[in-house]
Short mmCIF file of C-alpha atoms in Angstrom, two decimals:
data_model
loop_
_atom_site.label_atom_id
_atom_site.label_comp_id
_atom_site.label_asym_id
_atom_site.label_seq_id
_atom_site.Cartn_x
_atom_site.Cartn_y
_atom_site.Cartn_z
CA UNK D 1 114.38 41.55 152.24
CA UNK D 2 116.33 38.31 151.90
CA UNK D 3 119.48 38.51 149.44
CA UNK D 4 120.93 35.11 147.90
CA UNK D 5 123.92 34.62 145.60
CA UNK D 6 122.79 32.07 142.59
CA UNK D 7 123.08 31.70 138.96
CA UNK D 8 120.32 33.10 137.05
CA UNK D 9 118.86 32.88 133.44
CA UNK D 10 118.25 35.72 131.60
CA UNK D 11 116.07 35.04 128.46
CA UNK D 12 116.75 38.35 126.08
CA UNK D 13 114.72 38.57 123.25
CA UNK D 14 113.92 34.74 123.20
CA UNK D 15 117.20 33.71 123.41
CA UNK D 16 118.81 33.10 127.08
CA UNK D 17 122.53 33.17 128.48
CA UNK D 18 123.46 33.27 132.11
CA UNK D 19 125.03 35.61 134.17
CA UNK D 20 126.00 34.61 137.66
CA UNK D 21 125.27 37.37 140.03
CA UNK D 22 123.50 38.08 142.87
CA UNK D 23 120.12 38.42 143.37
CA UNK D 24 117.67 40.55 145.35
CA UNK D 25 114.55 38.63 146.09
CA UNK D 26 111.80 41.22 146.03
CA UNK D 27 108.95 41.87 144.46
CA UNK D 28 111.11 44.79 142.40
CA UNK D 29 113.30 41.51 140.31
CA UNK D 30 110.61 42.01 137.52
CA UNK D 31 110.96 45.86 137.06
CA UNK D 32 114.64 45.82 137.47
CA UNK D 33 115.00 43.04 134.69
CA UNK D 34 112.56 44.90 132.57
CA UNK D 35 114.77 47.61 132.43
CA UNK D 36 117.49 46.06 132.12
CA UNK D 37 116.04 44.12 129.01
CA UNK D 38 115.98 47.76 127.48
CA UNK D 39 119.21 47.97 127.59
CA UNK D 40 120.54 44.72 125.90
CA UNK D 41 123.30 43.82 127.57
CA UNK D 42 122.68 46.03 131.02
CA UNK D 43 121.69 43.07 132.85
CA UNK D 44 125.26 43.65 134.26
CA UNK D 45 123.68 46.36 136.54
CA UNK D 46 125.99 48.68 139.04
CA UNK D 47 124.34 47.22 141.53
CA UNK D 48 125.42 42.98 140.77
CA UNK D 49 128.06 41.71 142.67
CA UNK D 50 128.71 39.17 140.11
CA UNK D 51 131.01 36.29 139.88
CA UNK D 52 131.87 33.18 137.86
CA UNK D 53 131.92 29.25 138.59
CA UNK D 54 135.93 29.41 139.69
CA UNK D 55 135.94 32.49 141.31
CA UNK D 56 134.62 34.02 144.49
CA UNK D 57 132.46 36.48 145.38
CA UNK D 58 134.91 39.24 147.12
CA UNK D 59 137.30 38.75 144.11
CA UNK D 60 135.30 41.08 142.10
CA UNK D 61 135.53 45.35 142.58
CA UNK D 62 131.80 46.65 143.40
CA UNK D 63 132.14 49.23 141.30
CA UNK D 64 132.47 47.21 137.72
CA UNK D 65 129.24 47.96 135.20
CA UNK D 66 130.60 45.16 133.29
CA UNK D 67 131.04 41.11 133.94
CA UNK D 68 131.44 38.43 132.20
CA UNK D 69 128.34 36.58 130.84
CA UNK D 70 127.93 32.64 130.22
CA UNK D 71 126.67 30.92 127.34
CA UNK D 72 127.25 27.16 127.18
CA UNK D 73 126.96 25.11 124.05
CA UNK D 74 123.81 23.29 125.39
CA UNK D 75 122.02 26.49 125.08
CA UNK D 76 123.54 27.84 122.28
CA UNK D 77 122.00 25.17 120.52
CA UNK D 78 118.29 26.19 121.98
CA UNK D 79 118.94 29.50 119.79
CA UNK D 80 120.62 28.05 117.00
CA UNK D 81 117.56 25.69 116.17
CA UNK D 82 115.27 28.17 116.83
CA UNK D 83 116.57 31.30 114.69
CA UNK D 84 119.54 29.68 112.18
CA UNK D 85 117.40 26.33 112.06
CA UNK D 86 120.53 24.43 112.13
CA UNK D 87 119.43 20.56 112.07
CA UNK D 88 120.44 18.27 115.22
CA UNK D 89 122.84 16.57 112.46
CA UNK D 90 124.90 19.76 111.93
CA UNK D 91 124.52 20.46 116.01
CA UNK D 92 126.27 17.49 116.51
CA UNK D 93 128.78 18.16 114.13
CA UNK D 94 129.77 21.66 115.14
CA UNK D 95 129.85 20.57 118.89
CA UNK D 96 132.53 18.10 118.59
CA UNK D 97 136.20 19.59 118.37
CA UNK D 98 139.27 17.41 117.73
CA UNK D 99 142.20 17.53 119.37
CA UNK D 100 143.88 19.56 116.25
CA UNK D 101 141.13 21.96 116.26
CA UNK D 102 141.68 22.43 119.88
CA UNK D 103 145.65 22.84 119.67
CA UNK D 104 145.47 25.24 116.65
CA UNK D 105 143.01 27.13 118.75
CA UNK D 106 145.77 27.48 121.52
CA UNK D 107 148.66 28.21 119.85
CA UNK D 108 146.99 31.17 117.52
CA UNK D 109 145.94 32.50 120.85
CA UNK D 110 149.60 32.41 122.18
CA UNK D 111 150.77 34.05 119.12
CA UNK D 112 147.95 36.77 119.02
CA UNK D 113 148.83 37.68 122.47
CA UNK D 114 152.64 37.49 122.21
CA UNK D 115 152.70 39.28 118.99
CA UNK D 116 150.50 42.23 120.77
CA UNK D 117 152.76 42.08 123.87
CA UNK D 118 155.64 42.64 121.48
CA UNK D 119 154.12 45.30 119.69
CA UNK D 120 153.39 47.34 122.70
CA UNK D 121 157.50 47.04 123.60
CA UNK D 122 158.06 48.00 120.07
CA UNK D 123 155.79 50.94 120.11
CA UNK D 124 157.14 52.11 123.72
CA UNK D 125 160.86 51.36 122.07
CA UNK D 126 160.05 54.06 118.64
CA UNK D 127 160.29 51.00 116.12
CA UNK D 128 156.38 51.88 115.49
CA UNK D 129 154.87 55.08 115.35
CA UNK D 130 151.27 56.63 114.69
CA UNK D 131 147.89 54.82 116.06
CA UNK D 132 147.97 51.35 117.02
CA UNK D 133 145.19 49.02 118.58
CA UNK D 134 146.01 45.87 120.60
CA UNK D 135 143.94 42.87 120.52
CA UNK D 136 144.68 41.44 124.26
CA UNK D 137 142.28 40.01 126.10
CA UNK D 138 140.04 38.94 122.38
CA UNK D 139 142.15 36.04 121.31
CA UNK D 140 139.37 33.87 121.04
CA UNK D 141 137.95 35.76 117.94
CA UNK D 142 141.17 35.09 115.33
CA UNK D 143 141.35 31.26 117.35
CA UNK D 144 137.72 31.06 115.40
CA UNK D 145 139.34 32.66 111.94
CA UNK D 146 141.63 30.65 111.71
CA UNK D 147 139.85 27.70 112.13
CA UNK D 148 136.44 28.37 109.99
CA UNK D 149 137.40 31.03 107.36
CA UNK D 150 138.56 30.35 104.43
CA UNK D 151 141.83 31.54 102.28
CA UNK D 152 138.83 32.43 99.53
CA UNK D 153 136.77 34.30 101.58
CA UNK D 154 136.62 38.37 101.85
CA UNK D 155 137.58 39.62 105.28
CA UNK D 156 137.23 43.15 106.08
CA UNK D 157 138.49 44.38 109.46
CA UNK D 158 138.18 47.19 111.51
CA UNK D 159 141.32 49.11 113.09
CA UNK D 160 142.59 46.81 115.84
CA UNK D 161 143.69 43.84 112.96
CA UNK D 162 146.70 42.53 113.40
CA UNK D 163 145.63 39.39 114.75
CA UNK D 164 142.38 39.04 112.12
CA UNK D 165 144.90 39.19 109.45
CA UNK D 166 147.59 36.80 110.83
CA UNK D 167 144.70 34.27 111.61
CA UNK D 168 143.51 34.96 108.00
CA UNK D 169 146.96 33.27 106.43
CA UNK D 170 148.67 36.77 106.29
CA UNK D 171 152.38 36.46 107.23
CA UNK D 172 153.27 37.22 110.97
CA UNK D 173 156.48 38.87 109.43
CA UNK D 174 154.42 40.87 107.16
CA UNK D 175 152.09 42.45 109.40
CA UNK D 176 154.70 43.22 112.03
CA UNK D 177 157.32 44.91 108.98
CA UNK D 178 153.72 47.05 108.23
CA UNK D 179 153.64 48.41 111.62
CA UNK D 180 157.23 48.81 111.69
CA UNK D 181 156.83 51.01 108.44
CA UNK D 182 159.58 48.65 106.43
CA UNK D 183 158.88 48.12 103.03
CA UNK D 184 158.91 44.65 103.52
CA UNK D 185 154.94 45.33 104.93
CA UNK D 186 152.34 44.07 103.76
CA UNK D 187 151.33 47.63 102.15
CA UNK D 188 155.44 48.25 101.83
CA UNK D 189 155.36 50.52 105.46
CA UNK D 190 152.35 52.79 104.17
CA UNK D 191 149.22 51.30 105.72
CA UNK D 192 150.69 51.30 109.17
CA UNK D 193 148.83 49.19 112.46
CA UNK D 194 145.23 50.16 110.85
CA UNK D 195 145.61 49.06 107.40
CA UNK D 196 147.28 46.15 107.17
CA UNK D 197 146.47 44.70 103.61
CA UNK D 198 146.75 41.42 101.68
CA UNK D 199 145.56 40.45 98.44
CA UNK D 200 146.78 36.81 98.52
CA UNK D 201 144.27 36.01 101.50
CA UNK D 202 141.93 38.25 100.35
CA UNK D 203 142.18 40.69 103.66
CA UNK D 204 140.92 43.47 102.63
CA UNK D 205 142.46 46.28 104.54
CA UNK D 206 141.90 47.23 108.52
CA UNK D 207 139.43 50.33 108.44
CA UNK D 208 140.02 53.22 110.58
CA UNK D 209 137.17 55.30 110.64
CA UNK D 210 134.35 53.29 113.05
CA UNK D 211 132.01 51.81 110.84
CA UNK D 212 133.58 52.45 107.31
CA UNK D 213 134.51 49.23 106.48
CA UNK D 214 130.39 47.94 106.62
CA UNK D 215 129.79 48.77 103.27
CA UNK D 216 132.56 47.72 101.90
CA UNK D 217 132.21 44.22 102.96
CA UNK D 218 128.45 43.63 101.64
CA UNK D 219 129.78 45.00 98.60
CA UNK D 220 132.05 42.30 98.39
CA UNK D 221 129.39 40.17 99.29
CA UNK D 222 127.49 40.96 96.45
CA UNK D 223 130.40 40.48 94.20
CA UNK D 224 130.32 36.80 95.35
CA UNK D 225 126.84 36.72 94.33
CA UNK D 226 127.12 38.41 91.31
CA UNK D 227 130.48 36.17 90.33
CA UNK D 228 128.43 32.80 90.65
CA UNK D 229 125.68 34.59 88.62
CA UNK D 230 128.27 35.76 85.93
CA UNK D 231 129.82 32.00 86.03
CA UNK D 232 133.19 33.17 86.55
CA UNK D 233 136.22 30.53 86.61
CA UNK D 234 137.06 29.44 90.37
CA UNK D 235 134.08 31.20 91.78
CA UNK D 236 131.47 27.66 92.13
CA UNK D 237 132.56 27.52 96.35
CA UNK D 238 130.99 28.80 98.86
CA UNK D 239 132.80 31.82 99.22
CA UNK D 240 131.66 34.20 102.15
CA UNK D 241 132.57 38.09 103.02
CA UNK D 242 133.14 38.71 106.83
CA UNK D 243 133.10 41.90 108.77
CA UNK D 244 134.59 43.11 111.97
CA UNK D 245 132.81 45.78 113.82
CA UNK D 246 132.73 46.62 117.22
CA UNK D 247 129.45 47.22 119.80
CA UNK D 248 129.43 50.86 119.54
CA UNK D 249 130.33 51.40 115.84
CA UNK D 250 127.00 48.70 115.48
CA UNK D 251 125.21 51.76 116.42
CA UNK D 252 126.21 53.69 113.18
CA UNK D 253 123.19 54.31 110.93
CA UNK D 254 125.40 52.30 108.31
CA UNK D 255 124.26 49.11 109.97
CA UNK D 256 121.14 49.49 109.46
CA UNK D 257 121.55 50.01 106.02
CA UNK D 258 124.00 47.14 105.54
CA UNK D 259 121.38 44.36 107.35
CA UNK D 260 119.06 45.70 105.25
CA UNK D 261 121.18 44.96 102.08
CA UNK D 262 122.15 41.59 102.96
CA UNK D 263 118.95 40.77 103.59
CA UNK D 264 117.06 41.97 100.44
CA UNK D 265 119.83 40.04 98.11
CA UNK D 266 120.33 37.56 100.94
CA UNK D 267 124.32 37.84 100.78
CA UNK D 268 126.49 35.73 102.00
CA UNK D 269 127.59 37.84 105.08
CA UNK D 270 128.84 37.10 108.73
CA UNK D 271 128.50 40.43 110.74
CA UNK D 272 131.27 39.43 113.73
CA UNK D 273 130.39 41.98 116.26
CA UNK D 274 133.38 42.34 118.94
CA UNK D 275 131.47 43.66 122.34
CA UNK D 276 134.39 44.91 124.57
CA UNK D 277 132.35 47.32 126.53
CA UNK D 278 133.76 50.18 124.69
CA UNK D 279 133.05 53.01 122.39
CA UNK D 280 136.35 53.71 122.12
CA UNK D 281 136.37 54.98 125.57
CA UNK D 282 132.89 55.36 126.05
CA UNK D 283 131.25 53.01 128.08
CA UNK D 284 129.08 51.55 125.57
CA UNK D 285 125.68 51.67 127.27
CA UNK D 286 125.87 55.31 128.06
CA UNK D 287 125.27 56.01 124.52
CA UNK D 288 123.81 52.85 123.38
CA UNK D 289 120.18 52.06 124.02
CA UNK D 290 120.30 48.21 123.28
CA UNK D 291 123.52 46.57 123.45
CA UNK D 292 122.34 43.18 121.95
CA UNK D 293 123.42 43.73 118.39
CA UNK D 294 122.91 40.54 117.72
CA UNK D 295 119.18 40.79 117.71
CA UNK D 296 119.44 44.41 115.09
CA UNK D 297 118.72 42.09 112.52
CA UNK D 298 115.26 40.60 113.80
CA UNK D 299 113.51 43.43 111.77
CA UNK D 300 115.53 42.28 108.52
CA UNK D 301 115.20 38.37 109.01
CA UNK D 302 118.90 37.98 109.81
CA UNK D 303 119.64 35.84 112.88
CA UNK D 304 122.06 36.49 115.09
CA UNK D 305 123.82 35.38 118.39
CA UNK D 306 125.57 36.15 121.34
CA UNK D 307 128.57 33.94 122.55
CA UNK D 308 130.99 34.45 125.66
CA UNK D 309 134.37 35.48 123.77
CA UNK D 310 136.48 34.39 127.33
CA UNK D 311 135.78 30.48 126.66
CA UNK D 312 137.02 29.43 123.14
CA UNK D 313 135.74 26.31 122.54
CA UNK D 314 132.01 27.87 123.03
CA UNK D 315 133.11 30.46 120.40
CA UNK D 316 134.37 27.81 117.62
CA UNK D 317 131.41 25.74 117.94
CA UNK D 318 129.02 28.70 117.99
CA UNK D 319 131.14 30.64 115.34
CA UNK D 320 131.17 27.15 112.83
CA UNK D 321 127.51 27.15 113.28
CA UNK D 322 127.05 30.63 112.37
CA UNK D 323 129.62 30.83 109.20
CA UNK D 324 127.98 27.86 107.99
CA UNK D 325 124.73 29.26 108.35
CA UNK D 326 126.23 32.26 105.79
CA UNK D 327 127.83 29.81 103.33
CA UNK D 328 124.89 27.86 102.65
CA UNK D 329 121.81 30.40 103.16
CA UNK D 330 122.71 33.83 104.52
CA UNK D 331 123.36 36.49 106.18
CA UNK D 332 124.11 35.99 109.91
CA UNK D 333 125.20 38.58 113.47
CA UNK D 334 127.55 36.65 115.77
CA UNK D 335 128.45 38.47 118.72
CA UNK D 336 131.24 37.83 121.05
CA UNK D 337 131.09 39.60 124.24
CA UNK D 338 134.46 40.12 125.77
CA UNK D 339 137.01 42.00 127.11
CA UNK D 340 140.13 44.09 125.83
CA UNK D 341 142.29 44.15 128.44
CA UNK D 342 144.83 47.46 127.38
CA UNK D 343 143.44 50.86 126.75
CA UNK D 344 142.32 51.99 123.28
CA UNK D 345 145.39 52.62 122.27
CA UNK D 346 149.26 53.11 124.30
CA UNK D 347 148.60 56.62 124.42
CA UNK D 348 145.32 56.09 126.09
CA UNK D 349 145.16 57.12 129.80
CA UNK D 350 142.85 55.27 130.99
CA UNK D 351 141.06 57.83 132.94
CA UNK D 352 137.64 56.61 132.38
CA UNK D 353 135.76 55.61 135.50
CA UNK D 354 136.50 52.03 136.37
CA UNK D 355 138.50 51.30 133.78
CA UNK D 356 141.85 50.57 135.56
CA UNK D 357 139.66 48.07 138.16
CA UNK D 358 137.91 46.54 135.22
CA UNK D 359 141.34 45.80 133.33
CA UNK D 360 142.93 44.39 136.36
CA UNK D 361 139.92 42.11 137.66
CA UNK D 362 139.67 41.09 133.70
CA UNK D 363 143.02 39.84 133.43
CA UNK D 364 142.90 37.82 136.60
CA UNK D 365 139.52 36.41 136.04
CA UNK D 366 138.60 36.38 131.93
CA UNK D 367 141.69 35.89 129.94
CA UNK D 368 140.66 32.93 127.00
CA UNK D 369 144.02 31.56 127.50
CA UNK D 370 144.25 30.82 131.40
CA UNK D 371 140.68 29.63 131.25
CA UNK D 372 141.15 27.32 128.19
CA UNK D 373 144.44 26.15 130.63
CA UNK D 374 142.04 25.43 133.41
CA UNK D 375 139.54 23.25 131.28
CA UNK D 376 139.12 19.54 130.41
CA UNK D 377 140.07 20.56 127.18
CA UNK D 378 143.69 21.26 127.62
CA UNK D 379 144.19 17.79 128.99
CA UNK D 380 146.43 15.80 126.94
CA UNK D 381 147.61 18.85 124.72
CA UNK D 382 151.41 19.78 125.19
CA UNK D 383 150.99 23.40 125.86
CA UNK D 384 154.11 24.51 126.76
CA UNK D 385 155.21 22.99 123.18
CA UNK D 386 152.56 25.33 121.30
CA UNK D 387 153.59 28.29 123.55
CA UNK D 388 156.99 27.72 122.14
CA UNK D 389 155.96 27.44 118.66
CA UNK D 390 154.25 30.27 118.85
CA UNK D 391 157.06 32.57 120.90
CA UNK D 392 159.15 31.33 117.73
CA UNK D 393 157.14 32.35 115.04
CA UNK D 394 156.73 35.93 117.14
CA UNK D 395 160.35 35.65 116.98
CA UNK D 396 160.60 35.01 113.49
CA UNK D 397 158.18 37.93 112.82
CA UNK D 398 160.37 40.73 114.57
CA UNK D 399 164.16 39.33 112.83
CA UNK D 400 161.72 40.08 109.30
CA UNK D 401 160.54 43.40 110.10
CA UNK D 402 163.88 44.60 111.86
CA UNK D 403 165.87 43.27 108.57
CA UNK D 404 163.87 45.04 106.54
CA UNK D 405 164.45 47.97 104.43
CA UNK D 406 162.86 51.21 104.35
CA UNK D 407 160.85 52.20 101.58
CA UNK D 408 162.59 54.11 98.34
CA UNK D 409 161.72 57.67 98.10
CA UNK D 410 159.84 56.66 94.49
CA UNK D 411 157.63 54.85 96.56
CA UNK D 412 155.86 58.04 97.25
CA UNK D 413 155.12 58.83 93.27
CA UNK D 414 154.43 55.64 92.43
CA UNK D 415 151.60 55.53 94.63
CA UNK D 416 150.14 58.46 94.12
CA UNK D 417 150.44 57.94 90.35
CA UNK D 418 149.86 54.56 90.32
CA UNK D 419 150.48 53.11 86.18
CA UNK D 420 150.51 49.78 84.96
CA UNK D 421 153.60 51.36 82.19
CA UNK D 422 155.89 52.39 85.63
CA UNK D 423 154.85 56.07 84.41
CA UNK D 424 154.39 57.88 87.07
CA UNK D 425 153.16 61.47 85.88
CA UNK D 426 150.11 61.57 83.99
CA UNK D 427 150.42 64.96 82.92
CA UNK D 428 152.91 63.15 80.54
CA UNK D 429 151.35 59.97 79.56
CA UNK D 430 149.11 59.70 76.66
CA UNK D 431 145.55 58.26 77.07
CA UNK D 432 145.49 54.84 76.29
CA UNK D 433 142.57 55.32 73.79
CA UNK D 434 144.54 58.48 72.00
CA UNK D 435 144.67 62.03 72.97
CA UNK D 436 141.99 63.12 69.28
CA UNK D 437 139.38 60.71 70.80
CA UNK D 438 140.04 62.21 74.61
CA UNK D 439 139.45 65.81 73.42
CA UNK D 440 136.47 64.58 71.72
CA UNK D 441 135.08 62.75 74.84
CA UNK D 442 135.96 65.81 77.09
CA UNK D 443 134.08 67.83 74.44
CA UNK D 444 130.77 66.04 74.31
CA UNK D 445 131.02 65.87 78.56
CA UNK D 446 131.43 69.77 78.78
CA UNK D 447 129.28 70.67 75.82
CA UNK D 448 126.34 67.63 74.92
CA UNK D 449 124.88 70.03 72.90
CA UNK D 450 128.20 70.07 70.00
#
């Protein structure tokens, strides 16, 4: 049996991305791959000793389940012609990224990353309490928000959101005065880390049960639909809805449901799957059959497909090609495969088997930022001036939340009475339509019959 370490091509479901590993040359390649294939993503086998273009072959633990895959724009486009029909015109467009593009995609990485970096000192130093999610490692992902989605457009997240919603136009100062529970949030301290809310940009909440938010989002989808339908004022453009969802909540029966309701009204829909790995802190494929969610919606008609969430100029010309696909004739899967380099959350121990190895070898070898540094793209770009200008605006973000006030104490009854006339106890408010024609709707509900 002769072993050889090459690149090889791995064509799932019709659609192929590479993964450099090594190889076994025996008649066995064909079984292993075919089960493999049955698990999606498991072509990252126990037994792969993988590595990438810049790195070398001892640098990576045996014992990782998980590596990093490749999937270059050249055949990206195979898949995009194939299952979005994009045309060669639109190809060309979507593959060329100016130098603004490429700088904007920098600098919201820096600030993701900072702002998460100062978030987990925050939590550590009791400024915020409760859950909270960190986005390290997945940069690339609110790099392609901010440069494709629109201000108009309905974005629902899921609970690790801070960096959605600051690449979504919500204020960096905002978001961090939510977590920090200061009424100067974006829900006024009462959403907290998972449910950071703004109506200006149209985010529409983080969600934190896994899953929940699906719905939701087509929903809104359809209200896009039925707004154009209805002619309203302002609603002519070509408005999407957007959903965040991770690999394992994609195994929820709600997504199932929700491809199936895109497709039937054909909404205007991008499901953005985010494939860490993790279930939380499950390893994914031990409870997931197929990991390639972004072929769930063959059976529906919805195309999907997979891009390497480490390089982030593959991700904004695959993500443009996708999002346009939604604005102009449907429903669409884009998933990024990536890496979150902390735990679930601060309080998460990180017990898991190779999770500690994984995390380390990650951050050495996939971080979006240091391998955007290392490419032909970051010639010419003054990085060290967008690192600044996004430390800054970091900076900005924390004198905002620490400056601001708690909420009042009325807070609390004016949510949970929430009135238009600042009443606040609806035990003492009259109906609007009168109390005689109340009584007699409460009559004819109890008693149809009278």
């Amino acid at each position: 049996m002769m072993t050889t370490t090459r690149a090889t091509s791995f064509a799932l479901g019709g659609r192929r991305h590479h993964v450099l590993n090594t190889t076994n040359k025996t008649r066995n390649n064909k079984n292993n791959y075919n089960k493999n294939k049955r698990g999606g993503l498991r072509c990252f086998a126990k037994a792969a000793a993988a590595k990438t273009t810049t790195q070398k072959k001892e640098d990576v633990p045996k014992n990782l389940e998980r590596l990093r895959i490749s999937t270059p724009w050249e055949d990206a486009q195979t898949v995009l012609k194939s299952e979005f029909k994009t045309s060669e015109e639109d190809l060309k467009t979507f593959g060329e990224l100016t130098k603004e593009e490429l700088e904007n995609a920098y600098e919201m990485m820096q600030l993701c990353r900072d702002f998460e970096n100062e978030c987990n000192q925050s939590y550590m130093g009791g400024k915020i309490r409760g859950f909270m999610h960190l986005d390290n490692g997945q940069e690339s992902i609110p790099a392609l928000l901010a440069n494709s989605i629109r201000k108009s457009d309905l974005k629902h997240s899921y609970y690790r959101d801070h960096c959605h919603a600051i690449a979504c136009g919500v204020d960096a100062g905002k978001v961090m005065a939510e977590l920090y529970g200061k009424d100067g949030g974006t829900c006024r301290g009462t959403g907290g880390s998972m449910h950071i809310y703004d109506v200006e940009n149209n985010f529409q909440g983080g969600w934190a049960l896994v899953s929940e938010q699906l719905p939701y989002a087509v929903g809104a989808a359809r209200s896009i639909v039925l707004d154009k339908f209805l002619g309203k004022e302002g609603m002519e453009d070509e408005r999407i809805a957007i959903v965040f969802v991770g690999e394992g909540g994609a195994q929820n029966g709600r997504m199932a449901e929700c491809l199936n309701a895109a497709a039937k009204e054909n909404l205007p829909i991008l499901f953005l799957v985010i494939d860490n790995g993790r279930a939380i802190n499950t390893f994914t494929k031990d409870v997931a059959q197929n990991q390639s969610v972004f072929e769930q919606g063959k059976h529906y008609g919805v195309p999907g497909v997979l891009v390497d969430g480490q390089d982030v100029t593959d991700v904004l010309k695959v993500g443009k090609a996708a999002i346009n696909h939604v604005r102009t004739k449907g429903p669409a899967i884009l998933q990024v495969h990536t890496f979150r380099f902390n735990g679930h959350s601060p309080a998460d121990p990180e017990h898991e088997r190779n999770r500690k190895d994984e995390k380390r070898w990650a951050r050495k070898e996939c971080d979006p930022i240091t391998i955007f540094e290392q490419s032909a793209h970051a010639q010419g770009l003054d990085l060290q001036a967008l690192t600044k200008k996004a430390k800054d605006e970091v900076k900005r973000a924390l004198d905002f939340a620490d400056a601001s006030p708690p909420p009042p104490p009325s807070l609390a009854a004016e949510l949970e009475y929430p009135d238009p006339n600042g009443q606040v106890d609806y035990s003492q408010r009259e109906p609007e339509m009168g109390l005689a024609k109340a009584q007699e709707t409460t009559k004819k509900i109890v008693d149809p019959n009278t």
